[in-house]
Amino acid sequence: MRNALFISVMLFTPLTVIAQGEGGFAAPFLRMGLGARAISMGGAFTAVADDGFAAYYNPAGLPYLTKRHFTTTYSFLSLDRRFHYISYSQSLKPTAGLSLYWLAAGTDNIDGRDLSGNHTFDYSDASNAFGISFANRFHESIAIGITLKIITQNLDLADENLSSNDLAFDAGLMFIPVENLKLAVVIKDLNASFSWSTQDLFSLGTVSIDTIPYTLNAGASYLFDNGLTISTAALFNQSQQERMRFGIEYRRDELYSLRAGSDDGAFSFGGGVRYQVSGGVYTNIDYAFRPEVVGEGGTHLFSWEFTF
């Protein structure tokens, strides 16, 4: 019984402190946003999706990749949280695109307490998503992509272990009606939930289902001739209020970039540099800063990408 209170809290409240409304529902790590470039643009990346994070934001962007992308990102988060991502993406001639990725999040050193408030153990939580994305361009201006992902969550309870997993789906559309203008729609995290059973842990254990809410994203972006990109996205979540995102990016001769954005009023900014490693191999290093929203502390994000 000493773990009953802790397990109940873990299952029915957010497992981590997530910025601006992403917590409160199952698997918030799927909705936090990825990549320093996208985050510094306020997360308005649904209709951009032209780099190694395309599989996450819109798999329909994969056929338009012109190079192979090996991408990783790491977020320095407060409260002993961790959040990182690694992927490989490329187009497949003549009209398709493919990506494989691993997204991981977790929290360590969670202070466990019994019903009397006494310290018991330090617990940890780990969540993972293993995704494979495929997309095809049916016309020069239209592409459709899907992502299948296995999602898992594991609670390390010192002397016990509680875990759950499921299969989720994303589907995206990219439409380019005129040169440099992109319109996009993505629906994420369809048909996903976590099933938890604590009946083997204590006599009053129960079985519960945590449904992962799906999210509908609709966006647009436009690339001007001077290297300026503006983007916007509207998010409609199954269980939360709609949100608006805006982003702007200025690229100078493919050497450096400056970016800023707003995620429903929360501002972010960042930049990046690009240089040639050797031959046809280039690397991009991007940084973003997202200020704190609910007192969790600001977030510094770094992304590193190789293209070849």
Short mmCIF file of C-alpha atoms in Angstrom, two decimals:
data_model
loop_
_atom_site.label_atom_id
_atom_site.label_comp_id
_atom_site.label_asym_id
_atom_site.label_seq_id
_atom_site.Cartn_x
_atom_site.Cartn_y
_atom_site.Cartn_z
CA MET A 1 0.00 0.00 0.00
CA ARG A 2 2.90 2.35 0.52
CA ASN A 3 3.18 2.87 -3.21
CA ALA A 4 -0.53 3.30 -3.81
CA LEU A 5 -0.53 7.07 -3.45
CA PHE A 6 2.53 7.50 -5.62
CA ILE A 7 1.24 5.22 -8.42
CA SER A 8 -2.14 6.93 -8.43
CA VAL A 9 -0.48 10.31 -8.77
CA MET A 10 1.78 9.04 -11.57
CA LEU A 11 -1.11 7.61 -13.59
CA PHE A 12 -3.65 10.36 -13.28
CA THR A 13 -1.56 13.51 -13.40
CA PRO A 14 1.14 14.70 -15.82
CA LEU A 15 4.37 12.79 -15.40
CA THR A 16 6.48 15.81 -16.19
CA VAL A 17 6.10 19.54 -16.09
CA ILE A 18 5.26 20.42 -19.68
CA ALA A 19 5.08 23.94 -21.03
CA GLN A 20 1.77 25.64 -21.73
CA GLY A 21 -0.95 23.09 -21.66
CA GLU A 22 0.74 20.00 -23.11
CA GLY A 23 0.52 18.24 -19.77
CA GLY A 24 -2.66 16.89 -18.20
CA PHE A 25 -3.14 14.17 -20.81
CA ALA A 26 -1.32 10.99 -21.68
CA ALA A 27 2.03 11.05 -23.54
CA PRO A 28 2.71 14.82 -23.42
CA PHE A 29 6.19 14.20 -24.84
CA LEU A 30 4.58 13.60 -28.26
CA ARG A 31 3.26 17.19 -28.30
CA MET A 32 6.21 19.19 -26.91
CA GLY A 33 7.70 20.06 -30.28
CA LEU A 34 11.13 19.19 -31.66
CA GLY A 35 14.18 20.78 -33.20
CA ALA A 36 15.82 24.11 -32.44
CA ARG A 37 14.85 25.53 -35.84
CA ALA A 38 11.15 24.69 -35.48
CA ILE A 39 10.93 25.68 -31.81
CA SER A 40 12.56 29.07 -32.44
CA MET A 41 9.88 29.62 -35.13
CA GLY A 42 7.17 29.06 -32.52
CA GLY A 43 6.55 25.51 -33.69
CA ALA A 44 4.86 26.80 -36.87
CA PHE A 45 6.55 24.11 -38.93
CA THR A 46 3.66 22.05 -40.35
CA ALA A 47 3.94 23.70 -43.77
CA VAL A 48 7.76 24.05 -43.67
CA ALA A 49 8.87 20.43 -42.92
CA ASP A 50 11.91 20.60 -45.20
CA ASP A 51 14.63 19.10 -42.98
CA GLY A 52 15.33 16.09 -40.76
CA PHE A 53 12.32 16.88 -38.56
CA ALA A 54 9.82 16.48 -41.41
CA ALA A 55 8.69 13.06 -40.14
CA TYR A 56 7.66 14.63 -36.82
CA TYR A 57 5.95 17.79 -38.14
CA ASN A 58 4.57 16.57 -41.46
CA PRO A 59 5.67 13.32 -43.16
CA ALA A 60 4.30 14.66 -46.46
CA GLY A 61 7.38 16.88 -46.64
CA LEU A 62 9.74 13.90 -47.08
CA PRO A 63 9.49 13.55 -50.92
CA TYR A 64 10.64 17.17 -51.28
CA LEU A 65 13.94 16.60 -49.45
CA THR A 66 16.88 17.16 -51.79
CA LYS A 67 19.53 15.49 -49.59
CA ARG A 68 19.92 12.78 -46.97
CA HIS A 69 19.47 14.08 -43.41
CA PHE A 70 20.98 12.65 -40.22
CA THR A 71 19.55 14.68 -37.36
CA THR A 72 19.74 14.79 -33.60
CA THR A 73 18.53 17.23 -30.98
CA TYR A 74 18.88 17.60 -27.23
CA SER A 75 16.94 19.80 -24.83
CA PHE A 76 18.46 21.02 -21.58
CA LEU A 77 15.45 20.91 -19.27
CA SER A 78 15.02 21.73 -15.60
CA LEU A 79 13.71 19.35 -12.89
CA ASP A 80 15.92 16.44 -14.06
CA ARG A 81 13.89 15.99 -17.24
CA ARG A 82 15.45 14.67 -20.46
CA PHE A 83 14.17 14.95 -24.03
CA HIS A 84 16.03 13.97 -27.18
CA TYR A 85 15.49 12.82 -30.76
CA ILE A 86 17.50 11.17 -33.51
CA SER A 87 16.43 10.46 -37.10
CA TYR A 88 17.50 9.58 -40.62
CA SER A 89 15.49 10.91 -43.57
CA GLN A 90 15.80 10.97 -47.33
CA SER A 91 13.74 11.16 -50.50
CA LEU A 92 13.34 8.01 -52.59
CA LYS A 93 13.46 8.54 -56.33
CA PRO A 94 11.40 9.26 -58.22
CA THR A 95 8.53 10.46 -56.00
CA ALA A 96 8.74 9.09 -52.43
CA GLY A 97 10.43 9.77 -49.09
CA LEU A 98 11.35 7.76 -45.98
CA SER A 99 12.34 8.49 -42.39
CA LEU A 100 13.20 6.51 -39.26
CA TYR A 101 13.32 8.16 -35.84
CA TRP A 102 13.53 7.64 -32.11
CA LEU A 103 12.05 10.14 -29.68
CA ALA A 104 12.76 9.72 -25.96
CA ALA A 105 11.74 11.59 -22.82
CA GLY A 106 11.86 10.94 -19.12
CA THR A 107 12.30 12.14 -15.58
CA ASP A 108 14.62 10.83 -12.86
CA ASN A 109 14.87 11.32 -9.12
CA ILE A 110 11.11 11.57 -8.53
CA ASP A 111 10.60 11.84 -4.78
CA GLY A 112 8.36 8.96 -3.69
CA ARG A 113 6.25 9.36 -0.55
CA ASP A 114 3.94 7.01 1.36
CA LEU A 115 0.49 7.93 2.71
CA SER A 116 2.14 9.48 5.79
CA GLY A 117 4.40 11.69 3.69
CA ASN A 118 7.59 9.78 4.45
CA HIS A 119 10.19 9.35 1.74
CA THR A 120 10.21 5.85 0.24
CA PHE A 121 12.27 5.63 -2.96
CA ASP A 122 13.48 7.73 -5.88
CA TYR A 123 11.47 6.75 -8.94
CA SER A 124 11.88 7.37 -12.66
CA ASP A 125 9.72 7.60 -15.76
CA ALA A 126 10.78 6.85 -19.37
CA SER A 127 8.76 7.36 -22.57
CA ASN A 128 9.76 6.43 -26.11
CA ALA A 129 8.38 6.67 -29.63
CA PHE A 130 9.91 4.63 -32.47
CA GLY A 131 8.61 5.89 -35.81
CA ILE A 132 8.81 5.01 -39.49
CA SER A 133 7.43 7.47 -42.03
CA PHE A 134 6.70 7.03 -45.72
CA ALA A 135 5.36 9.59 -48.17
CA ASN A 136 4.68 9.82 -51.86
CA ARG A 137 4.36 12.77 -54.21
CA PHE A 138 1.37 12.11 -56.47
CA HIS A 139 1.90 15.33 -58.40
CA GLU A 140 4.58 18.01 -58.38
CA SER A 141 2.39 20.01 -56.04
CA ILE A 142 0.75 17.34 -53.83
CA ALA A 143 2.23 14.78 -51.43
CA ILE A 144 0.71 12.54 -48.76
CA GLY A 145 2.64 10.91 -45.94
CA ILE A 146 1.98 8.58 -43.00
CA THR A 147 3.89 7.68 -39.85
CA LEU A 148 3.52 4.52 -37.80
CA LYS A 149 5.02 4.73 -34.33
CA ILE A 150 5.32 2.42 -31.38
CA ILE A 151 4.97 4.38 -28.17
CA THR A 152 5.99 3.07 -24.77
CA GLN A 153 5.97 4.34 -21.21
CA ASN A 154 7.75 2.72 -18.30
CA LEU A 155 7.52 3.61 -14.61
CA ASP A 156 10.43 2.37 -12.51
CA LEU A 157 8.99 1.92 -9.00
CA ALA A 158 12.24 0.74 -7.36
CA ASP A 159 11.12 -2.80 -6.52
CA GLU A 160 8.38 -2.94 -9.16
CA ASN A 161 7.97 -1.95 -12.78
CA LEU A 162 4.88 -0.70 -14.60
CA SER A 163 4.79 -0.34 -18.37
CA SER A 164 2.42 0.13 -21.30
CA ASN A 165 2.71 0.47 -25.08
CA ASP A 166 0.57 1.05 -28.15
CA LEU A 167 0.71 1.80 -31.89
CA ALA A 168 -0.15 5.33 -33.08
CA PHE A 169 -0.58 6.90 -36.53
CA ASP A 170 0.14 10.30 -38.12
CA ALA A 171 -1.05 11.37 -41.57
CA GLY A 172 -0.09 14.53 -43.47
CA LEU A 173 -0.80 16.41 -46.69
CA MET A 174 1.45 18.98 -48.41
CA PHE A 175 0.03 21.17 -51.21
CA ILE A 176 2.13 23.67 -53.19
CA PRO A 177 -0.36 25.67 -55.31
CA VAL A 178 2.24 28.20 -56.52
CA GLU A 179 5.99 28.40 -56.25
CA ASN A 180 7.26 29.05 -52.69
CA LEU A 181 3.80 28.77 -51.12
CA LYS A 182 3.04 25.64 -49.07
CA LEU A 183 -0.26 24.62 -47.49
CA ALA A 184 -0.36 21.63 -45.14
CA VAL A 185 -2.62 19.59 -42.88
CA VAL A 186 -1.50 16.91 -40.41
CA ILE A 187 -3.37 14.76 -37.94
CA LYS A 188 -1.19 13.24 -35.21
CA ASP A 189 -1.43 10.49 -32.60
CA LEU A 190 -4.49 8.68 -33.92
CA ASN A 191 -5.76 5.54 -32.21
CA ALA A 192 -3.37 5.64 -29.27
CA SER A 193 -3.78 4.98 -25.57
CA PHE A 194 -1.96 3.52 -22.59
CA SER A 195 -3.50 0.68 -20.59
CA TRP A 196 -2.41 0.41 -16.96
CA SER A 197 -2.99 -2.38 -14.49
CA THR A 198 -1.89 -2.12 -10.87
CA GLN A 199 -3.70 -5.30 -9.75
CA ASP A 200 -0.40 -7.18 -9.44
CA LEU A 201 1.14 -4.42 -7.32
CA PHE A 202 -1.36 -4.13 -4.48
CA SER A 203 -4.65 -5.62 -3.39
CA LEU A 204 -6.77 -2.56 -4.33
CA GLY A 205 -5.14 -2.17 -7.73
CA THR A 206 -7.24 -1.23 -10.74
CA VAL A 207 -7.13 -1.24 -14.55
CA SER A 208 -7.34 2.11 -16.34
CA ILE A 209 -7.05 3.44 -19.90
CA ASP A 210 -5.31 6.76 -20.66
CA THR A 211 -6.36 7.93 -24.12
CA ILE A 212 -3.73 9.95 -25.97
CA PRO A 213 -5.50 12.93 -27.59
CA TYR A 214 -5.08 13.39 -31.32
CA THR A 215 -4.08 16.77 -32.74
CA LEU A 216 -5.05 18.38 -36.05
CA ASN A 217 -2.52 20.87 -37.44
CA ALA A 218 -3.19 23.17 -40.40
CA GLY A 219 -0.55 25.60 -41.65
CA ALA A 220 0.90 27.71 -44.41
CA SER A 221 4.36 29.04 -45.24
CA TYR A 222 5.88 31.30 -47.88
CA LEU A 223 9.52 31.71 -48.92
CA PHE A 224 10.41 35.14 -50.30
CA ASP A 225 13.18 35.65 -52.84
CA ASN A 226 15.37 37.41 -50.26
CA GLY A 227 15.59 34.28 -48.03
CA LEU A 228 12.79 35.28 -45.64
CA THR A 229 10.26 32.60 -44.66
CA ILE A 230 7.05 33.28 -42.80
CA SER A 231 4.88 30.48 -41.45
CA THR A 232 1.74 29.97 -39.43
CA ALA A 233 -0.11 27.00 -37.98
CA ALA A 234 -3.37 26.36 -36.14
CA LEU A 235 -3.62 23.43 -33.73
CA PHE A 236 -6.85 21.76 -32.74
CA ASN A 237 -6.41 19.23 -29.96
CA GLN A 238 -8.99 16.61 -29.07
CA SER A 239 -8.88 17.57 -25.39
CA GLN A 240 -7.50 21.11 -25.29
CA GLN A 241 -8.21 24.57 -26.70
CA GLU A 242 -7.01 25.54 -30.14
CA ARG A 243 -3.65 27.32 -30.44
CA MET A 244 -2.07 29.61 -33.01
CA ARG A 245 1.60 29.56 -33.95
CA PHE A 246 3.65 32.03 -35.99
CA GLY A 247 7.25 31.91 -37.17
CA ILE A 248 9.76 33.84 -39.22
CA GLU A 249 13.18 32.84 -40.50
CA TYR A 250 15.82 34.78 -42.39
CA ARG A 251 18.57 32.85 -44.17
CA ARG A 252 21.66 34.60 -45.47
CA ASP A 253 23.33 32.80 -48.39
CA GLU A 254 22.75 29.43 -46.68
CA LEU A 255 25.46 30.42 -44.16
CA TYR A 256 23.48 31.53 -41.12
CA SER A 257 19.88 31.97 -40.02
CA LEU A 258 17.98 34.12 -37.56
CA ARG A 259 14.55 33.08 -36.30
CA ALA A 260 11.71 34.11 -34.01
CA GLY A 261 8.23 32.87 -33.30
CA SER A 262 5.20 32.74 -31.07
CA ASP A 263 3.40 29.68 -29.76
CA ASP A 264 0.02 30.97 -28.63
CA GLY A 265 1.66 34.10 -27.20
CA ALA A 266 4.81 32.43 -25.82
CA PHE A 267 7.76 33.90 -27.72
CA SER A 268 10.89 32.03 -28.74
CA PHE A 269 13.97 32.86 -30.76
CA GLY A 270 17.18 31.33 -32.08
CA GLY A 271 19.53 30.93 -34.98
CA GLY A 272 21.80 28.56 -36.82
CA VAL A 273 24.98 28.22 -38.85
CA ARG A 274 25.79 25.96 -41.79
CA TYR A 275 29.19 24.99 -43.07
CA GLN A 276 30.79 22.45 -45.37
CA VAL A 277 32.45 19.48 -43.66
CA SER A 278 33.98 17.96 -46.77
CA GLY A 279 32.95 17.33 -50.36
CA GLY A 280 29.19 17.21 -50.45
CA VAL A 281 28.74 16.86 -46.68
CA TYR A 282 27.34 19.86 -44.80
CA THR A 283 26.35 20.34 -41.19
CA ASN A 284 23.80 22.63 -39.56
CA ILE A 285 23.98 23.62 -35.91
CA ASP A 286 20.85 25.32 -34.57
CA TYR A 287 19.94 26.82 -31.23
CA ALA A 288 16.62 27.92 -29.72
CA PHE A 289 15.53 29.44 -26.44
CA ARG A 290 12.00 29.03 -25.15
CA PRO A 291 11.23 31.08 -22.00
CA GLU A 292 9.45 29.48 -19.10
CA VAL A 293 5.67 29.52 -19.12
CA VAL A 294 4.54 27.90 -15.87
CA GLY A 295 7.65 28.41 -13.73
CA GLU A 296 9.47 25.35 -15.03
CA GLY A 297 12.48 27.38 -16.19
CA GLY A 298 13.58 28.40 -19.66
CA THR A 299 14.56 25.75 -22.19
CA HIS A 300 17.74 25.71 -24.28
CA LEU A 301 17.59 23.47 -27.34
CA PHE A 302 20.41 22.43 -29.65
CA SER A 303 20.04 20.55 -32.92
CA TRP A 304 22.78 19.11 -35.08
CA GLU A 305 22.15 17.92 -38.60
CA PHE A 306 24.32 16.44 -41.33
CA THR A 307 23.19 16.59 -44.95
CA PHE A 308 24.86 14.69 -47.76
#
